[in-house]
PDB file of C-alpha atoms in Angstrom:
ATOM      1  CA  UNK F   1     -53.632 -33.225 -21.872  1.00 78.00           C
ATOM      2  CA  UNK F   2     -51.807 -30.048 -20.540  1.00 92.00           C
ATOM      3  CA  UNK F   3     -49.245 -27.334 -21.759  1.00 97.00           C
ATOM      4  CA  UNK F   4     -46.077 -27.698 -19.958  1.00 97.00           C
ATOM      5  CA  UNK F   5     -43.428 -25.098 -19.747  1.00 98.00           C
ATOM      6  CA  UNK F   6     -39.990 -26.205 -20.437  1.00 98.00           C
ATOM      7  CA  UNK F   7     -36.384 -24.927 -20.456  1.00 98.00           C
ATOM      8  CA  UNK F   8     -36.301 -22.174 -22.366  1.00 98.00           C
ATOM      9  CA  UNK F   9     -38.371 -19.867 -20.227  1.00 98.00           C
ATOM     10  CA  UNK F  10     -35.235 -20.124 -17.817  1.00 98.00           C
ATOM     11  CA  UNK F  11     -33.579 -17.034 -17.285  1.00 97.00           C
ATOM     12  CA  UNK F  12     -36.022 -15.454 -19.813  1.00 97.00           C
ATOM     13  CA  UNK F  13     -39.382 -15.643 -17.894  1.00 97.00           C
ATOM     14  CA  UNK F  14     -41.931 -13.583 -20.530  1.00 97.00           C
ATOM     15  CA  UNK F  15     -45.263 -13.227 -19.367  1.00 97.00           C
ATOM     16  CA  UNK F  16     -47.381 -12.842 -22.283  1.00 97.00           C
ATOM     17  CA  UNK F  17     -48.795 -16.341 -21.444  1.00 97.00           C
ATOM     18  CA  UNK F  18     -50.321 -15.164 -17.954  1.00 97.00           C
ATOM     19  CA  UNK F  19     -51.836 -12.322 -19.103  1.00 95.00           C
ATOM     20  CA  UNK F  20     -54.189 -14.823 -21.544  1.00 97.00           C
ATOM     21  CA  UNK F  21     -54.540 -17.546 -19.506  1.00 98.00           C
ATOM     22  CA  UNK F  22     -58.146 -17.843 -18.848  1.00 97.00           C
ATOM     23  CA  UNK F  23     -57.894 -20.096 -15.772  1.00 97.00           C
ATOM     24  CA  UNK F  24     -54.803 -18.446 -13.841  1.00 97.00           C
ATOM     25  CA  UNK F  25     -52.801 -21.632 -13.741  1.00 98.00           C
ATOM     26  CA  UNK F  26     -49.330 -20.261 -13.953  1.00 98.00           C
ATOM     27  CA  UNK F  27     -47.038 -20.130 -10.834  1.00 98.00           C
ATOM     28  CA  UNK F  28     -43.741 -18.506 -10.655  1.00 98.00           C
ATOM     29  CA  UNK F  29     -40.486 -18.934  -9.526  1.00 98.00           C
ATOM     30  CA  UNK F  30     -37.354 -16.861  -9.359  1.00 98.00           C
ATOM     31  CA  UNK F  31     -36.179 -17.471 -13.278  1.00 98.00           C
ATOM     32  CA  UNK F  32     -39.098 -19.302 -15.126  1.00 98.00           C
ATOM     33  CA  UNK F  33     -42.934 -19.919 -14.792  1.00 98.00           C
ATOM     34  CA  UNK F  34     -44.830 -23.537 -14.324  1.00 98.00           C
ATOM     35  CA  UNK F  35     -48.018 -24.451 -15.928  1.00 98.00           C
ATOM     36  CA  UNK F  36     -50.258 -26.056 -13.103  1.00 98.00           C
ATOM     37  CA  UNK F  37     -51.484 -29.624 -14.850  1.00 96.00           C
ATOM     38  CA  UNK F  38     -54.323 -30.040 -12.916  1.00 96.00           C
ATOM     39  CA  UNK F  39     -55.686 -26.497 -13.001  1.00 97.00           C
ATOM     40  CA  UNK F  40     -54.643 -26.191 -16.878  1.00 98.00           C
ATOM     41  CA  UNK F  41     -57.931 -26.819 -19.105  1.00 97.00           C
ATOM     42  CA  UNK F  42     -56.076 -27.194 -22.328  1.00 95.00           C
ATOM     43  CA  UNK F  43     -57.370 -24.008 -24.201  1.00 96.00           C
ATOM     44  CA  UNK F  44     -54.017 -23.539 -25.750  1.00 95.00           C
ATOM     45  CA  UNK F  45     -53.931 -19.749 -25.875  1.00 97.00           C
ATOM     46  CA  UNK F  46     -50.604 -19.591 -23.697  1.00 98.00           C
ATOM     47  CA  UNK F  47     -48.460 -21.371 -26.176  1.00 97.00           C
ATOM     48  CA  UNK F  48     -48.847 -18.852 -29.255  1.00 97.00           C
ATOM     49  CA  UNK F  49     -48.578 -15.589 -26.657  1.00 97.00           C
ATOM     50  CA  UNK F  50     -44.710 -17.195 -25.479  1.00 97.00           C
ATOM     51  CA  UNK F  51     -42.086 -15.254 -27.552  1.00 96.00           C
ATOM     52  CA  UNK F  52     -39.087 -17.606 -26.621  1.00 97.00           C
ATOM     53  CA  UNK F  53     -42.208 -20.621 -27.437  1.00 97.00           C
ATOM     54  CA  UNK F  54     -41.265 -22.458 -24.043  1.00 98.00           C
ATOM     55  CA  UNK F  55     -44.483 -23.527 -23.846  1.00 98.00           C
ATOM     56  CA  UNK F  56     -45.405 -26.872 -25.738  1.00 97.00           C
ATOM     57  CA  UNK F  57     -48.425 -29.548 -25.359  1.00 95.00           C
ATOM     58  CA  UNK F  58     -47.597 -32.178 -23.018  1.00 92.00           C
ATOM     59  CA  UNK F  59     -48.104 -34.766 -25.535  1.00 91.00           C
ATOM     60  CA  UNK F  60     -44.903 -34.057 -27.051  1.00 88.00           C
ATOM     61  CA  UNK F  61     -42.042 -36.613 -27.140  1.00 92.00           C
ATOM     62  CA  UNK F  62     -39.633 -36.103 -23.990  1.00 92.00           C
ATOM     63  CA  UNK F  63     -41.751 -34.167 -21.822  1.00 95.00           C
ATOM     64  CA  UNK F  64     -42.122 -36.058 -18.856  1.00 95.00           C
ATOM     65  CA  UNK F  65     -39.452 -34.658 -16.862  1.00 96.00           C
ATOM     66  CA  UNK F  66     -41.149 -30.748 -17.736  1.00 97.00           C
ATOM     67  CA  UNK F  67     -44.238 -32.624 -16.720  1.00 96.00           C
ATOM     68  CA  UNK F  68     -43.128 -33.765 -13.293  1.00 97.00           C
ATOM     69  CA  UNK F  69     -41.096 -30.245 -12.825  1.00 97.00           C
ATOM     70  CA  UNK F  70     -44.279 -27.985 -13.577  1.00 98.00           C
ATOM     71  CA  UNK F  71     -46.437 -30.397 -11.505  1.00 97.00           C
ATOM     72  CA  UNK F  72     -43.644 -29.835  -8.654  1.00 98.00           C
ATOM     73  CA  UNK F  73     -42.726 -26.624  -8.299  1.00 98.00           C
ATOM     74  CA  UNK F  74     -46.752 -25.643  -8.779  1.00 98.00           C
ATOM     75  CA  UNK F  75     -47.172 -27.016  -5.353  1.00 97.00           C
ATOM     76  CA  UNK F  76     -44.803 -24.366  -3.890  1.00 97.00           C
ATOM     77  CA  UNK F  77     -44.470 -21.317  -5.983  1.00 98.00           C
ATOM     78  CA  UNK F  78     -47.106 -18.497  -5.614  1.00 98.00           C
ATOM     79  CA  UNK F  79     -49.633 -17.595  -8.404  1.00 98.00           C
ATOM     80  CA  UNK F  80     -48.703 -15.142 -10.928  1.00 98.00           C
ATOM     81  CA  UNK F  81     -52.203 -13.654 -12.837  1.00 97.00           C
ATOM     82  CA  UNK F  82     -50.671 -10.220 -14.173  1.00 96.00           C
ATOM     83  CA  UNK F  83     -47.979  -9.610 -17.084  1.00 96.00           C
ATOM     84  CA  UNK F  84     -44.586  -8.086 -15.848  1.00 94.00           C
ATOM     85  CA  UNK F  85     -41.137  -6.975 -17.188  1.00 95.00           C
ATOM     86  CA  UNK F  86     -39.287 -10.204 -18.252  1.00 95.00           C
ATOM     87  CA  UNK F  87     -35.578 -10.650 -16.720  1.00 95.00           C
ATOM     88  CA  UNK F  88     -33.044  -8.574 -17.961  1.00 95.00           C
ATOM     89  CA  UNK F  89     -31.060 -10.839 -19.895  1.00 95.00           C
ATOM     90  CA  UNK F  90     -34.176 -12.474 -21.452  1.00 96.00           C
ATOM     91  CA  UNK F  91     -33.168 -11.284 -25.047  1.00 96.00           C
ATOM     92  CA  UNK F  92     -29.833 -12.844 -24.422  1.00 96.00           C
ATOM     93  CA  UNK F  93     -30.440 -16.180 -22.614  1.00 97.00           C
ATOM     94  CA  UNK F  94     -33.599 -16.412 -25.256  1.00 97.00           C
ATOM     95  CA  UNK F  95     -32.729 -20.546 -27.528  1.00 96.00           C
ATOM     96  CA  UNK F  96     -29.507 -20.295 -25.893  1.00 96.00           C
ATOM     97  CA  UNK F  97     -28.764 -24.293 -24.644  1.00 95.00           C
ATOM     98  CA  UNK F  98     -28.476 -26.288 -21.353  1.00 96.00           C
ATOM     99  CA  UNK F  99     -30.596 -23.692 -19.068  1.00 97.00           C
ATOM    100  CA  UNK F 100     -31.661 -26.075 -16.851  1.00 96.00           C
ATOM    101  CA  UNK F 101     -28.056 -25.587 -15.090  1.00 97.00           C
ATOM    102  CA  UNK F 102     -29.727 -22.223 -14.295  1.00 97.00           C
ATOM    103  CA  UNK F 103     -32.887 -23.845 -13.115  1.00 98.00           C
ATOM    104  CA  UNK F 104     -33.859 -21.982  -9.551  1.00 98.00           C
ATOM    105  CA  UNK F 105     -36.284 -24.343  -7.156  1.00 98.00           C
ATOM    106  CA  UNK F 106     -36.855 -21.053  -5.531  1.00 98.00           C
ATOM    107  CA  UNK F 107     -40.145 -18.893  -5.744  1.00 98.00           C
ATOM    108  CA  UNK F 108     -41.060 -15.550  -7.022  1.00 97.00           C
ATOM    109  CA  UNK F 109     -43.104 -12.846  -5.958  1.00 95.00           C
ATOM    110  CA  UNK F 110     -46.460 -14.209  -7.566  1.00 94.00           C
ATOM    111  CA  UNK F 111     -49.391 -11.175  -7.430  1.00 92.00           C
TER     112      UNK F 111
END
């Protein structure tokens, strides 16, 4: 089992989760993080520290497809180990529906 991030962290990107992650398996991209699964160790303290709770155990129904995107897009985006600002609008675009439209394959800065 892993923690998967999934569409809600579009176009909000928190980073409470990093900051606690004991095993530096987050990567980021230009509007959301990724979860690494293979680097992930299951500890669970990301998913309470996520204030728009984008994070969820992988075991949950209809997953897959945040599975195979965090898996992805860990391959290519740099690490990110240290809290920053969230985007602007992250109050805003915070529950609102069909982010993945917004989705951006490109990378962030990482550390």
């Amino acid at each position: 089992m892993t923690f998967v991030v999934v569409e809600n962290c579009i176009k909000c990107k928190y980073t409470d989760c990093v900051e606690v992650c004991p095993v530096d398996c987050f990567y980021e991209g230009e509007n959301m993080l990724v979860i690494h699964p293979d680097e992930c160790i299951d500890c669970g303290v990301c998913e309470p520290e996520c204030p728009a709770e984008a994070i969820k155990a992988d075991t949950g129904k209809g997953l897959e497809s945040w599975l195979k995107l965090n898996a992805d897009m860990a391959k290519s985006w740099p690490n990110l180990t240290k809290k920053r600002d969230s985007l602007p609008d992250a109050k805003e675009m915070d529950g609102k529906p069909g982010k993945l439209a917004m989705f951006s394959a490109e990378p962030g800065q990482g550390d």
